[in-house]
PDB file of C-alpha atoms in Angstrom:
ATOM      1  CA  UNK A 643      37.193  31.151 -10.308  1.00 85.00           C
ATOM      2  CA  UNK A 644      34.388  32.546  -8.186  1.00 94.00           C
ATOM      3  CA  UNK A 645      30.885  31.301  -9.028  1.00 93.00           C
ATOM      4  CA  UNK A 646      29.509  34.618  -7.749  1.00 93.00           C
ATOM      5  CA  UNK A 647      31.901  36.701  -9.822  1.00 93.00           C
ATOM      6  CA  UNK A 648      31.651  34.540 -12.940  1.00 94.00           C
ATOM      7  CA  UNK A 649      29.288  37.232 -14.176  1.00 94.00           C
ATOM      8  CA  UNK A 650      30.519  40.739 -13.481  1.00 93.00           C
ATOM      9  CA  UNK A 651      28.335  42.775 -11.139  1.00 95.00           C
ATOM     10  CA  UNK A 652      26.401  45.716 -12.481  1.00 96.00           C
ATOM     11  CA  UNK A 653      27.782  49.188 -11.960  1.00 97.00           C
ATOM     12  CA  UNK A 654      26.489  51.121  -8.959  1.00 98.00           C
ATOM     13  CA  UNK A 655      24.368  53.333 -11.257  1.00 98.00           C
ATOM     14  CA  UNK A 656      22.901  50.296 -13.018  1.00 98.00           C
ATOM     15  CA  UNK A 657      22.095  48.725  -9.647  1.00 97.00           C
ATOM     16  CA  UNK A 658      20.359  51.881  -8.420  1.00 98.00           C
ATOM     17  CA  UNK A 659      18.212  52.072 -11.560  1.00 97.00           C
ATOM     18  CA  UNK A 660      17.331  48.364 -11.456  1.00 97.00           C
ATOM     19  CA  UNK A 661      16.520  48.279  -7.738  1.00 97.00           C
ATOM     20  CA  UNK A 662      14.385  51.430  -7.889  1.00 97.00           C
ATOM     21  CA  UNK A 663      12.544  49.906 -10.831  1.00 97.00           C
ATOM     22  CA  UNK A 664      12.071  46.621  -8.964  1.00 96.00           C
ATOM     23  CA  UNK A 665      10.622  48.376  -5.897  1.00 97.00           C
ATOM     24  CA  UNK A 666       8.039  50.109  -8.100  1.00 97.00           C
ATOM     25  CA  UNK A 667       6.366  46.715  -8.667  1.00 98.00           C
ATOM     26  CA  UNK A 668       6.283  45.302  -5.118  1.00 97.00           C
ATOM     27  CA  UNK A 669       5.666  46.113  -1.481  1.00 97.00           C
ATOM     28  CA  UNK A 670       6.225  43.992   1.572  1.00 97.00           C
ATOM     29  CA  UNK A 671       3.997  43.230   4.547  1.00 97.00           C
ATOM     30  CA  UNK A 672       5.782  45.626   6.904  1.00 96.00           C
ATOM     31  CA  UNK A 673       5.592  48.616   4.577  1.00 96.00           C
ATOM     32  CA  UNK A 674       1.937  47.892   3.794  1.00 97.00           C
ATOM     33  CA  UNK A 675       1.049  47.456   7.472  1.00 96.00           C
ATOM     34  CA  UNK A 676       2.760  50.740   8.294  1.00 95.00           C
ATOM     35  CA  UNK A 677       0.749  52.577   5.628  1.00 96.00           C
ATOM     36  CA  UNK A 678      -2.527  50.943   6.684  1.00 96.00           C
ATOM     37  CA  UNK A 679      -1.853  51.787  10.347  1.00 94.00           C
ATOM     38  CA  UNK A 680      -1.237  55.416   9.327  1.00 94.00           C
ATOM     39  CA  UNK A 681      -4.460  55.507   7.313  1.00 94.00           C
ATOM     40  CA  UNK A 682      -2.752  56.247   4.001  1.00 96.00           C
ATOM     41  CA  UNK A 683      -5.744  56.679   1.695  1.00 96.00           C
ATOM     42  CA  UNK A 684      -3.813  56.542  -1.581  1.00 98.00           C
ATOM     43  CA  UNK A 685      -3.685  52.724  -1.489  1.00 98.00           C
ATOM     44  CA  UNK A 686      -6.357  50.028  -1.682  1.00 98.00           C
ATOM     45  CA  UNK A 687      -5.593  46.428  -0.769  1.00 98.00           C
ATOM     46  CA  UNK A 688      -7.222  43.779  -2.958  1.00 98.00           C
ATOM     47  CA  UNK A 689      -7.534  40.142  -1.978  1.00 98.00           C
ATOM     48  CA  UNK A 690      -7.444  38.444  -5.384  1.00 98.00           C
ATOM     49  CA  UNK A 691      -8.491  35.019  -4.058  1.00 98.00           C
ATOM     50  CA  UNK A 692     -11.986  33.550  -4.190  1.00 97.00           C
ATOM     51  CA  UNK A 693     -14.697  34.967  -1.947  1.00 97.00           C
ATOM     52  CA  UNK A 694     -14.867  31.845   0.242  1.00 97.00           C
ATOM     53  CA  UNK A 695     -11.169  31.909   1.138  1.00 97.00           C
ATOM     54  CA  UNK A 696     -11.390  35.681   1.703  1.00 98.00           C
ATOM     55  CA  UNK A 697     -14.116  35.035   4.270  1.00 97.00           C
ATOM     56  CA  UNK A 698     -11.919  32.454   6.000  1.00 97.00           C
ATOM     57  CA  UNK A 699      -9.320  35.172   6.747  1.00 97.00           C
ATOM     58  CA  UNK A 700      -7.898  38.214   4.984  1.00 98.00           C
ATOM     59  CA  UNK A 701      -5.725  41.260   5.518  1.00 98.00           C
ATOM     60  CA  UNK A 702      -7.558  43.696   7.729  1.00 96.00           C
ATOM     61  CA  UNK A 703      -9.141  46.396   5.491  1.00 96.00           C
ATOM     62  CA  UNK A 704      -8.604  44.442   2.243  1.00 98.00           C
ATOM     63  CA  UNK A 705     -11.493  44.208  -0.194  1.00 97.00           C
ATOM     64  CA  UNK A 706     -12.422  40.959  -1.872  1.00 98.00           C
ATOM     65  CA  UNK A 707     -12.047  41.140  -5.646  1.00 98.00           C
ATOM     66  CA  UNK A 708     -11.204  37.744  -7.137  1.00 98.00           C
ATOM     67  CA  UNK A 709      -8.902  38.081 -10.130  1.00 98.00           C
ATOM     68  CA  UNK A 710     -11.183  35.797 -12.166  1.00 98.00           C
ATOM     69  CA  UNK A 711     -13.947  38.431 -12.008  1.00 98.00           C
ATOM     70  CA  UNK A 712     -11.845  41.434 -13.035  1.00 98.00           C
ATOM     71  CA  UNK A 713     -12.694  43.112 -16.324  1.00 98.00           C
ATOM     72  CA  UNK A 714     -13.522  46.596 -17.610  1.00 98.00           C
ATOM     73  CA  UNK A 715     -17.099  46.457 -16.324  1.00 98.00           C
ATOM     74  CA  UNK A 716     -16.321  45.040 -12.878  1.00 98.00           C
ATOM     75  CA  UNK A 717     -13.522  47.560 -12.259  1.00 98.00           C
ATOM     76  CA  UNK A 718     -15.455  50.617 -13.485  1.00 98.00           C
ATOM     77  CA  UNK A 719     -16.199  51.687  -9.904  1.00 97.00           C
ATOM     78  CA  UNK A 720     -12.533  51.704  -8.844  1.00 98.00           C
ATOM     79  CA  UNK A 721     -10.807  55.030  -8.244  1.00 98.00           C
ATOM     80  CA  UNK A 722      -8.034  55.460 -10.823  1.00 97.00           C
ATOM     81  CA  UNK A 723      -6.144  57.865  -8.559  1.00 98.00           C
ATOM     82  CA  UNK A 724      -5.394  55.042  -6.078  1.00 98.00           C
ATOM     83  CA  UNK A 725      -2.607  52.459  -6.114  1.00 98.00           C
ATOM     84  CA  UNK A 726      -3.968  48.922  -5.816  1.00 98.00           C
ATOM     85  CA  UNK A 727      -1.996  46.390  -3.780  1.00 98.00           C
ATOM     86  CA  UNK A 728      -2.889  42.857  -4.830  1.00 98.00           C
ATOM     87  CA  UNK A 729      -2.269  39.698  -2.866  1.00 98.00           C
ATOM     88  CA  UNK A 730      -3.137  36.004  -2.789  1.00 98.00           C
ATOM     89  CA  UNK A 731      -2.023  33.093  -0.565  1.00 96.00           C
ATOM     90  CA  UNK A 732       1.710  33.489  -0.990  1.00 94.00           C
ATOM     91  CA  UNK A 733       4.693  32.743  -3.156  1.00 91.00           C
ATOM     92  CA  UNK A 734       3.150  29.511  -4.419  1.00 92.00           C
ATOM     93  CA  UNK A 735       0.127  31.336  -5.841  1.00 94.00           C
ATOM     94  CA  UNK A 736       0.026  33.671  -8.828  1.00 96.00           C
ATOM     95  CA  UNK A 737      -3.451  35.111  -8.223  1.00 97.00           C
ATOM     96  CA  UNK A 738      -1.962  38.447  -7.165  1.00 98.00           C
ATOM     97  CA  UNK A 739       0.071  38.574 -10.375  1.00 98.00           C
ATOM     98  CA  UNK A 740      -3.005  37.810 -12.482  1.00 98.00           C
ATOM     99  CA  UNK A 741      -4.964  40.505 -10.641  1.00 98.00           C
ATOM    100  CA  UNK A 742      -2.152  43.050 -11.002  1.00 98.00           C
ATOM    101  CA  UNK A 743      -1.851  42.246 -14.702  1.00 98.00           C
ATOM    102  CA  UNK A 744      -5.582  42.669 -15.289  1.00 98.00           C
ATOM    103  CA  UNK A 745      -5.713  45.923 -13.360  1.00 98.00           C
ATOM    104  CA  UNK A 746      -2.608  47.335 -15.058  1.00 98.00           C
ATOM    105  CA  UNK A 747      -4.001  46.316 -18.460  1.00 98.00           C
ATOM    106  CA  UNK A 748      -7.082  48.360 -17.590  1.00 98.00           C
ATOM    107  CA  UNK A 749      -4.980  51.411 -16.733  1.00 98.00           C
ATOM    108  CA  UNK A 750      -4.688  51.118 -12.928  1.00 98.00           C
ATOM    109  CA  UNK A 751      -1.498  51.590 -10.911  1.00 98.00           C
ATOM    110  CA  UNK A 752      -0.631  48.393  -9.065  1.00 98.00           C
ATOM    111  CA  UNK A 753       1.890  46.731  -6.794  1.00 98.00           C
ATOM    112  CA  UNK A 754       2.017  43.149  -5.584  1.00 98.00           C
ATOM    113  CA  UNK A 755       2.438  42.174  -1.948  1.00 98.00           C
ATOM    114  CA  UNK A 756       5.558  40.033  -1.607  1.00 97.00           C
ATOM    115  CA  UNK A 757       4.726  36.719   0.045  1.00 97.00           C
ATOM    116  CA  UNK A 758       0.990  37.395   0.108  1.00 98.00           C
ATOM    117  CA  UNK A 759      -1.113  36.350   3.065  1.00 98.00           C
ATOM    118  CA  UNK A 760       1.536  33.839   4.198  1.00 97.00           C
ATOM    119  CA  UNK A 761       4.109  36.558   4.900  1.00 97.00           C
ATOM    120  CA  UNK A 762       1.412  38.866   6.311  1.00 97.00           C
ATOM    121  CA  UNK A 763       0.452  36.240   8.902  1.00 96.00           C
ATOM    122  CA  UNK A 764       4.077  35.302   9.569  1.00 96.00           C
ATOM    123  CA  UNK A 765       4.781  38.905  10.519  1.00 94.00           C
ATOM    124  CA  UNK A 766       1.754  38.993  12.849  1.00 94.00           C
ATOM    125  CA  UNK A 767      -0.233  41.749  11.171  1.00 96.00           C
ATOM    126  CA  UNK A 768      -3.980  42.274  11.775  1.00 95.00           C
ATOM    127  CA  UNK A 769      -6.451  39.921  10.130  1.00 96.00           C
ATOM    128  CA  UNK A 770     -10.196  40.056   9.550  1.00 96.00           C
ATOM    129  CA  UNK A 771     -12.758  37.340   8.811  1.00 97.00           C
ATOM    130  CA  UNK A 772     -16.117  37.222   7.096  1.00 96.00           C
ATOM    131  CA  UNK A 773     -17.522  39.245   4.234  1.00 95.00           C
ATOM    132  CA  UNK A 774     -16.460  42.715   5.395  1.00 94.00           C
ATOM    133  CA  UNK A 775     -13.020  44.253   4.994  1.00 95.00           C
ATOM    134  CA  UNK A 776     -12.698  45.031   8.679  1.00 93.00           C
ATOM    135  CA  UNK A 777     -11.227  48.136  10.240  1.00 90.00           C
ATOM    136  CA  UNK A 778      -7.585  48.591  11.067  1.00 89.00           C
ATOM    137  CA  UNK A 779      -7.184  48.287  14.855  1.00 89.00           C
ATOM    138  CA  UNK A 780      -6.578  51.588  16.589  1.00 78.00           C
ATOM    139  CA  UNK A 781      -3.895  49.996  18.747  1.00 63.00           C
ATOM    140  CA  UNK A 782      -2.090  47.684  16.368  1.00 54.00           C
ATOM    141  CA  UNK A 783       1.046  46.016  17.723  1.00 51.00           C
ATOM    142  CA  UNK A 784       4.184  48.114  17.473  1.00 50.00           C
ATOM    143  CA  UNK A 785       6.451  45.503  15.942  1.00 53.00           C
ATOM    144  CA  UNK A 786       9.538  46.018  13.848  1.00 58.00           C
ATOM    145  CA  UNK A 787      10.854  43.794  11.112  1.00 59.00           C
ATOM    146  CA  UNK A 788      14.457  44.812  11.527  1.00 59.00           C
ATOM    147  CA  UNK A 789      14.880  45.694   7.840  1.00 60.00           C
TER     148      UNK A 789
END
């Protein structure tokens, strides 16, 4: 008996519904980089790590907003019409999940960045350092992930 087929696969319609639902929770580095390069203003990238690690290197244009500081008062200035993309170090860190949970609990639309900063760097996307978000480079590399 097949280990893969030991559990019957979902129907095509069930797969479509599940996969569309799954994609509503996450984005990947390539899709985010493409939107940032195009200046899509409907999204805001949030680095959910501590301020000191943000300063040591972050996604270009991301704002520092440590998940530990998120609450109704500290998020009052955020634009509720935006979609907030949260990230942390990578798959071994759940800071982005904690940030997304806090923001969603407060009524914000959120997505998590798959693989966090680790995958962002692996794919060679623009970085910034210091206390400012940094501006997206006008001539960012034209790379393709092959997906």
